[in-house]
XYZ file of C-alpha atoms in Angstrom:
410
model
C -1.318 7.476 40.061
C 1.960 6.281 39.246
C 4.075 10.069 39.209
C 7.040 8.241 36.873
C 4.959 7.078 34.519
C 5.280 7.779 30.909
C 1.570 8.735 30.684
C -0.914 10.481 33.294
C -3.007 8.951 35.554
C -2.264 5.285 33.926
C -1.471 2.417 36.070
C 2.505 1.553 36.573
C 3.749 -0.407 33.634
C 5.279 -3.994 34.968
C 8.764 -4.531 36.293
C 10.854 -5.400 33.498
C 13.836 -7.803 33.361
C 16.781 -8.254 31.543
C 14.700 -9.971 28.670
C 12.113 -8.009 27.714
C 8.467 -8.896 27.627
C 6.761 -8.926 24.182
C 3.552 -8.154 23.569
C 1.246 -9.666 20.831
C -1.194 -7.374 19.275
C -3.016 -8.802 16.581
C -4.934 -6.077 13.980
C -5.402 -4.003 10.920
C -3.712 -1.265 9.117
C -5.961 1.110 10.742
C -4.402 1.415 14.065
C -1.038 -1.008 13.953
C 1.383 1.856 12.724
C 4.531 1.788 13.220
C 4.748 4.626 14.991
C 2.626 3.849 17.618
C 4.500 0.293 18.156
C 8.221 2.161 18.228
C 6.544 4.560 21.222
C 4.536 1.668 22.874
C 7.915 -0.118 23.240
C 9.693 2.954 24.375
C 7.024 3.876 26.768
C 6.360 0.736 28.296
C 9.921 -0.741 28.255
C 8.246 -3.767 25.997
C 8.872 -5.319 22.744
C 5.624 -5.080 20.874
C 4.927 -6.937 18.304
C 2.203 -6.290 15.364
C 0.715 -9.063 13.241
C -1.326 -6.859 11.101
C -3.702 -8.329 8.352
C -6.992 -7.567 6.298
C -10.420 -7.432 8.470
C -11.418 -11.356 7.242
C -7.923 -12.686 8.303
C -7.957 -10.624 11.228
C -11.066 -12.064 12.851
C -10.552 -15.185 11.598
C -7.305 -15.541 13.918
C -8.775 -13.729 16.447
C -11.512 -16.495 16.932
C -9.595 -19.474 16.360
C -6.174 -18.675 17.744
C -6.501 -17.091 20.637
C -3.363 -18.493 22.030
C -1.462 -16.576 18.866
C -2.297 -12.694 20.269
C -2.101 -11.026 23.298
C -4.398 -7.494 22.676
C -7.191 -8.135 19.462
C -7.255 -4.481 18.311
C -10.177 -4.364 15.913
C -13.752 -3.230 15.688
C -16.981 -3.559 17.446
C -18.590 -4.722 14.532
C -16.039 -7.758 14.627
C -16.740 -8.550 18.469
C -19.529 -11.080 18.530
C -17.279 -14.283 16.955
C -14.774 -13.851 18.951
C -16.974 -13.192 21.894
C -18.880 -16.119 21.278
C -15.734 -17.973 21.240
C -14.325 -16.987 24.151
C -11.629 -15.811 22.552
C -11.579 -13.061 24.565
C -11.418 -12.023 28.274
C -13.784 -9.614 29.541
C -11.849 -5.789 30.845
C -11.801 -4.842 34.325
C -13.161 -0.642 34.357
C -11.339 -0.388 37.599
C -7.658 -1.655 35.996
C -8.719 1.657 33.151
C -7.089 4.402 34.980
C -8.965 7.110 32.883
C -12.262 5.253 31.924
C -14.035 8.234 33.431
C -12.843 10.000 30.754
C -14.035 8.204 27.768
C -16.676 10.387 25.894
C -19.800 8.837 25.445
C -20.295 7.722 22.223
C -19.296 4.507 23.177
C -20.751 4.624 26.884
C -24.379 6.005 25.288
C -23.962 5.591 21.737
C -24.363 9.680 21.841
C -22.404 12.699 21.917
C -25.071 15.208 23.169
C -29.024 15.523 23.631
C -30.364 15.357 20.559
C -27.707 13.314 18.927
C -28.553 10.290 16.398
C -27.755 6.966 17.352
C -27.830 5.499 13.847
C -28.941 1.730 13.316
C -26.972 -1.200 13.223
C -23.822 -2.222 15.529
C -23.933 0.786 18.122
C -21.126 0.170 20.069
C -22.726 0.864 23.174
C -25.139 -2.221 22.756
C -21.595 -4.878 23.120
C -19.650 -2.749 25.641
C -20.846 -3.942 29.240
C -20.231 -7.935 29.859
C -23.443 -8.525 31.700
C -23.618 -10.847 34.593
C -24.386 -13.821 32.262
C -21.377 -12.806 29.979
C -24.217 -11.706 27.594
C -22.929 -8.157 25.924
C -25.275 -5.404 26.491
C -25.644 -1.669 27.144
C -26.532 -2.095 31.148
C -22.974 -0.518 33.176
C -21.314 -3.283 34.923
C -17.899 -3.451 36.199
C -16.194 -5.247 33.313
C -16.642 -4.151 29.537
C -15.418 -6.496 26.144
C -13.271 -3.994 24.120
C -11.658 -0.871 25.161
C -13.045 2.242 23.478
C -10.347 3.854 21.135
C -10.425 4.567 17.870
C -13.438 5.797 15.763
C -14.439 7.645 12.244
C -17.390 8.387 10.426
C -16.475 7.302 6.759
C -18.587 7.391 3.392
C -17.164 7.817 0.353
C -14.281 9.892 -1.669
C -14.517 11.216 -5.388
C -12.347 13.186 -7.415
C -13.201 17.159 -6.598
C -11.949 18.222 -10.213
C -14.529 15.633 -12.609
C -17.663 15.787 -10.187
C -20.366 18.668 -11.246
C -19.744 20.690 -8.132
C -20.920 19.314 -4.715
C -24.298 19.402 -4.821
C -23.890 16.292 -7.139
C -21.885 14.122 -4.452
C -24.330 15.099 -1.390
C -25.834 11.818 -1.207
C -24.795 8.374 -0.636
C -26.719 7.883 -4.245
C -24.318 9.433 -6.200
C -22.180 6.058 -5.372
C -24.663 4.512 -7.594
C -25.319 7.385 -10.411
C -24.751 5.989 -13.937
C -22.566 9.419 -14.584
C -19.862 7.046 -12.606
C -20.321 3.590 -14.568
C -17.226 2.046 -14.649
C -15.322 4.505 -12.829
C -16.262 3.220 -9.233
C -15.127 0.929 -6.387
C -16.626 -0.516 -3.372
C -15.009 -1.859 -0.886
C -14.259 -5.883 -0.332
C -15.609 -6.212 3.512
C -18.644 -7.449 3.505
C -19.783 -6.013 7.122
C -18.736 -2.698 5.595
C -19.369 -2.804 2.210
C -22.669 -3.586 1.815
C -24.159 -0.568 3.967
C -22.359 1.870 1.660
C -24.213 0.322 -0.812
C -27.607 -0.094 0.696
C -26.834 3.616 1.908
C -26.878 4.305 -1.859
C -29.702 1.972 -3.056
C -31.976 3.043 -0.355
C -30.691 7.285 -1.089
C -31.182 6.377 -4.987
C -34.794 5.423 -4.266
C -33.629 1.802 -5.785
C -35.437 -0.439 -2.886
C -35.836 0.501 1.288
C -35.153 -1.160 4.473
C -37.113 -1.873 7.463
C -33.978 -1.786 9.566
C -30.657 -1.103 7.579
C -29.245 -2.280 10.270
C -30.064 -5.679 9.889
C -31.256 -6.626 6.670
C -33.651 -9.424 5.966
C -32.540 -12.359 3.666
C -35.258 -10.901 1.251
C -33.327 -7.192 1.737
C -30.048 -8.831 0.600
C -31.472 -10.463 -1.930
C -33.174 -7.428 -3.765
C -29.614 -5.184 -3.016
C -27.250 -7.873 -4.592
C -29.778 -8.229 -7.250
C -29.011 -4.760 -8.028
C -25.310 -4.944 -7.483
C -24.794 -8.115 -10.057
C -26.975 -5.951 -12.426
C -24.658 -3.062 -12.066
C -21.464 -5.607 -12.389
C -23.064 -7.415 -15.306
C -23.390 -3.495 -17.046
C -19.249 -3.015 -15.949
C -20.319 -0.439 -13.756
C -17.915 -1.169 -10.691
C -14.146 -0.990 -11.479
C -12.707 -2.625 -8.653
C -13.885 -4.215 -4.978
C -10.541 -3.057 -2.717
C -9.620 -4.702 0.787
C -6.748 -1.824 2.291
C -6.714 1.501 2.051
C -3.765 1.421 0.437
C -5.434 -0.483 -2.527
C -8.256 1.827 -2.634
C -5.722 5.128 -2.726
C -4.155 3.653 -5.642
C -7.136 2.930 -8.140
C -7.487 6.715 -7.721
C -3.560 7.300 -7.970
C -3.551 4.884 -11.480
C -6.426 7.219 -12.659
C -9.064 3.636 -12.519
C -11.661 5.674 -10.349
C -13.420 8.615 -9.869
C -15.722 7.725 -6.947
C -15.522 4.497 -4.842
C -15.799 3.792 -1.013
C -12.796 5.114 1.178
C -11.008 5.287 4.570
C -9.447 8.001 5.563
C -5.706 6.740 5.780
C -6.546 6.422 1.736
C -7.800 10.037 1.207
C -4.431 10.941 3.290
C -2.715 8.929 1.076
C -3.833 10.858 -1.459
C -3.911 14.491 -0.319
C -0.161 13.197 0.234
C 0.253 13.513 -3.376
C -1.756 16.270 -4.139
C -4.618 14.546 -5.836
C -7.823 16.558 -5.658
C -9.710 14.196 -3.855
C -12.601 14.774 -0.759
C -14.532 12.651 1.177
C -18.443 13.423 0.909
C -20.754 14.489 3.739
C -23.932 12.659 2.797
C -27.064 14.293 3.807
C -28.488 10.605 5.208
C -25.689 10.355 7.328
C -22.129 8.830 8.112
C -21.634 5.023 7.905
C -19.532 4.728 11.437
C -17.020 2.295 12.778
C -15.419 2.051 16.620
C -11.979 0.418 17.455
C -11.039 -0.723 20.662
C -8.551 -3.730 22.421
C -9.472 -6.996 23.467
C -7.293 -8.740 25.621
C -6.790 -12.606 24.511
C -8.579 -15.267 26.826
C -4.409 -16.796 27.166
C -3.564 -13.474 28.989
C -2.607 -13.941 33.165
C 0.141 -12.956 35.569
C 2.356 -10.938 34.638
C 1.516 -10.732 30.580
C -2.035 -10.022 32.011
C -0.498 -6.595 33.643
C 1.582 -5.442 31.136
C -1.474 -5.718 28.874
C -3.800 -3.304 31.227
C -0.453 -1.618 30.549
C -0.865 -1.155 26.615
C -4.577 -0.714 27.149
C -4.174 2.556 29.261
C -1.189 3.414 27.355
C -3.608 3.611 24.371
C -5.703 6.241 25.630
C -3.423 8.366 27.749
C -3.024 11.180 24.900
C -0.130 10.853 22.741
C -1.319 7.985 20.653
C -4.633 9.585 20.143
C -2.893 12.258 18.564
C -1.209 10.075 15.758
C -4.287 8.624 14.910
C -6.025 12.207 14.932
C -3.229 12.819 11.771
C -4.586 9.872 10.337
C -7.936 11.708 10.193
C -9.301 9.142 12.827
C -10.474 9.955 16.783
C -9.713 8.940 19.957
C -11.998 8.028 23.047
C -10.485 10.367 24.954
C -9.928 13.624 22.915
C -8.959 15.960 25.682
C -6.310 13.593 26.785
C -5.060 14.020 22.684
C -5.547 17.794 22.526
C -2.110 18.391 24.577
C 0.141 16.614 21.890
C -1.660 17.849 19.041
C -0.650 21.927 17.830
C -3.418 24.108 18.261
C -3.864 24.457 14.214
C -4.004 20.345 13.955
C -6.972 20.481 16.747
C -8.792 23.007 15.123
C -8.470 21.224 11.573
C -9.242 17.713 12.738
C -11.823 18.191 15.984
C -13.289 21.236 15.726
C -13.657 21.811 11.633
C -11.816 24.824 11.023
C -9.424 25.762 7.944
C -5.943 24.707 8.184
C -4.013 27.421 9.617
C -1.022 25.758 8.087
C 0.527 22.680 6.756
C -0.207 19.570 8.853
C 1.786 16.562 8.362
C 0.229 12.785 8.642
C 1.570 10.359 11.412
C 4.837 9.828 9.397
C 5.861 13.789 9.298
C 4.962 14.255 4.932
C 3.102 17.133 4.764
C -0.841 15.770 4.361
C -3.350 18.978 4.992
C -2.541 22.212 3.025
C -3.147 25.360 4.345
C -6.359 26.507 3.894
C -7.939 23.160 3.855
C -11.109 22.370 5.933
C -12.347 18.882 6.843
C -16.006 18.339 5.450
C -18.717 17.374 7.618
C -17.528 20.462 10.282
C -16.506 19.167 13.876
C -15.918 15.668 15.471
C -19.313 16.785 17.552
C -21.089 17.660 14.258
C -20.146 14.807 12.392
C -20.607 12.602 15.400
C -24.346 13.661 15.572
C -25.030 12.430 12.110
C -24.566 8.606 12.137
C -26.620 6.652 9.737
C -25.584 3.541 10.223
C -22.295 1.959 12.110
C -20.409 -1.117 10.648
C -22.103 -4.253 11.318
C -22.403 -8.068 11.706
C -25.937 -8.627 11.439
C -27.723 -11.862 12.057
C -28.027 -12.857 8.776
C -23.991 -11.823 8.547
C -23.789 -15.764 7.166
C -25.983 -15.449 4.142
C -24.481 -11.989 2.954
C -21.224 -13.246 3.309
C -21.950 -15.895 0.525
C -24.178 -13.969 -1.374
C -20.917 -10.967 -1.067
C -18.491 -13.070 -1.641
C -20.099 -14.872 -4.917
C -20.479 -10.669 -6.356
C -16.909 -10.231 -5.503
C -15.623 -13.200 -7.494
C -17.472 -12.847 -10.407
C -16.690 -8.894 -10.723
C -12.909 -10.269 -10.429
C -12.947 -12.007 -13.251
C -14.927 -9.878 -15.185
C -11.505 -7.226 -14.654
C-alpha cells in the first residue's frame, strides 16, 4: 500500500514530470462526467482526456482505432468486437489493488444464494481471459474489463397520467395501446430490442426460447410487431442519450418510453413527476467496466493500472451513486456518500432530505424512495442484461431499417 496515495490500498500513481502525462479514455455519457475527469486529474497528477460519444460510435472506435484511446470505458455487452479485435489488452488481477473487494455480481453473476442470474450477456461469462484468450467464467489471473459501473434499468412514465401503478407493473405496459403515440424506445439496438421483447413477451404478443439470444425467426416475429406498431404511429420517438430521452418528456412528446437513469435525474431535476417502473419480470441490466487499449506499455501502461484502481477506490463510486448508478465496490463508496444518500440509493429507504446529483442541483426530494427497494433487492431480480447476441448482425439491419422508417414517418 502506497500510505501517500490519494486513494486506499491502490497502487502508487507514476512519477510525473514537468509535462504531464495524458490519458485517453474513450466512452459514453454514462460514466465520462466531468466531474470525475477534473478529480482523476487532480488525484493522479494527469491530464485526462474524455472523447465521449453515443454507444455505436463508441465501439466502433474502440475496435478499429485502438491506437486513438488509452482506457475503453464501456459495457460488457460491447466487449466481444473489440475483444475479437484485439483491441484490447487483457487486466492483470494482481496490478487491482482491491479486486478482492469487488462484489460478486460480476465475479458470479449473483449477489446472494438464491439470486437470479437473468439471460443474456451475464457479465461473469466475458470476465476471466482464459488460457486460450477465449473469455469465460473460469478465475484466471487476468480478466478483459474492470468491473465498475452497473444499473438495472426498464422504463420511466409520467406518475401524474398513468392509472395508478398497478397499470405500469409490467414491461407490457411499454406496449399498451392506452400509450399509442405517446412512447419512445430507445435507438441501441443491443439495448433496445430487449425492452421491447421484455414487453412483447409480458404482453403475451409472441415468447422466446432464450431472450437472451433470439433466433432470426424471434427477430423476425418482434420487428414484425414493432413496424406494425410504427405503421399505426404508435412510437413517438427512438432516442440515442439520455439527454434526448429526458427531453421528449420535458417538451411534453411522451408519457412512457425507455430510460436511463441520468434521464429520470434529469428530470426529477426539474420537478417533473416522472418514476422509473419495477417490472414484475424483472430488470433489463447493464455492467460498465475499463479496458485498457492493446497500444498501452511502459510508463502509459502504469499510469493506466493507475486510473483503473483510481476508479474503484470510493470517491468516484459515490458520484456515480448520485447519478442513480452503482459501483463494484460499494463499501469502498459508502465513506464519501452522507448517510441519508446511502440509505436512498443502496439500501431503498425514503430520502431523509434533499440529495443533490453529481453536479450539486438538488435531484431527490425529501421523502422520496427509489422503486425496486435496495441495490441487493433489485440486484436479485435481473431479467435479462444488455446484449450482443449471435445473431447481433441481422438485428442490427433489421433495427436499423425500423429506426429509419419511424424517422421519417416524424
Amino acid at each position: 500500500m502506497n500510505k501517500h496515495s490519494p486513494y486506499p490500498n491502490a497502487a502508487a500513481p507514476a512519477v510525473h514530470t514537468a509535462g504531464k502525462p495524458k490519458l485517453r479514455v474513450l466512452g459514453t455519457a454514462i460514466s465520462l462526467l466531468e466531474e470525475l475527469r477534473l478529480k482523476a486529474q487532480a488525484d493522479l497528477g494527469i491530464d485526462v482526456v474524455f472523447d465521449n460519444n453515443d454507444f455505436v460510435v463508441t465501439q466502433h472506435k474502440a475496435a478499429q482505432e485502438p491506437d486513438s484511446y488509452d482506457i475503453y470505458d464501456q459495457c460488457f455487452h460491447n466487449l466481444d468486437i473489440v475483444w475479437y479485435w484485439r483491441a484490447v489488452q487483457p487486466i492483470e488481477i494482481e496490478r487491482i489493488a482491491l479486486w478482492d473487494e469487488i462484489n460478486d455480481l460480476t465475479k458470479t453473476g449473483q449477489i446472494g444464494p438464491s439470486a437470479r442470474m437473468g439471460q443474456g450477456d451475464v457479465p461473469a461469462r466475458k470476465l476471466f481471459v482464459q488460457p486460450n484468450l477465449a473469455l469465460g467464467d473460469m478465475p484466471t489471473s487476468r480478466i478483459s474489463m474492470l468491473p465498475t459501473t452497473h444499473n438495472f434499468d426498464s422504463f420511466a412514465y409520467r406518475s401524474d397520467v398513468v392509472d395508478g401503478v398497478q397499470s405500469v407493473a409490467s414491461w407490457s405496459a411499454l406496449l399498451n395501446e392506452r400509450w399509442a403515440g405517446r412512447c419512445a424506445l430507445v435507438d441501441e439496438p443491443a439495448i433496445g430490442i430487449f425492452d421491447a421483447a421484455l414487453a412483447a413477451q409480458a404482453a403475451g404478443l409472441m415468447s422466446f426460447g432464450n431472450i437472451g439470444n433470439m433466433t432470426v425467426a424471434e427477430i423476425d416475429q418482434l420487428m414484425d410487431i414493432l413496424e406494425a406498431r410504427r405503421k399505426a404511429g404508435f412510437f413517438r420517438s427512438f432516442w440515442r442519450t439520455a439527454e434526448d430521452a429526458a427531453r421528449l418528456m420535458i417538451d411534453g412528446d411522451t408519457d412512457i418510453q425507455s430510460m436511463w437513469s441520468t434521464g429520470i435525474g434529469i428530470l426529477n431535476s426539474k420537478g417533473l413527476p416522472v418514476e422509473q417502473a419495477a417490472p414484475v419480470e424483472g430488470y433489463r441490466a447493464w455492467h460498465g467496466g475499463l479496458c485498457l487499449s492493446r497500444s498501452l506499455s511502459g510508463r502509459m501502461l502504469d499510469i493506466a493500472y493507475d486510473y483503473l484502481n483510481w476508479w474503484i477506490s470510493g470517491w468516484p463510486g459515490a458520484v456515480v451513486a448520485r447519478q442513480g448508478y452503482y459501483i463494484s465496490t460499494p463499501q469502498r463508496s459508502r465513506s464519501h456518500m452522507t448517510a441519508a444518500e446511502w440509505d436512498y440509493w443502496y439500501e431503498g429507504l425514503p430520502a431523509r432530505e434533499d440529495l443533490p446529483g453529481p453536479d450539486g442541483v438538488i435531484r431527490i426530494k425529501r421523502g422520496s424512495v427509489r422503486s425496486g427497494g435496495s441495490y441487493w433487492q433489485r440486484a436479485n431480480g435481473i431479467a435479462v442484461w444488455n446484449t450482443t447476441m449471435d445473431e447481433h448482425n441481422y438485428l442490427v439491419r433489421r433495427w436499423m431499417q425500423l429506426v429509419g422508417r419511424a424517422e421519417k414517418d416524424i
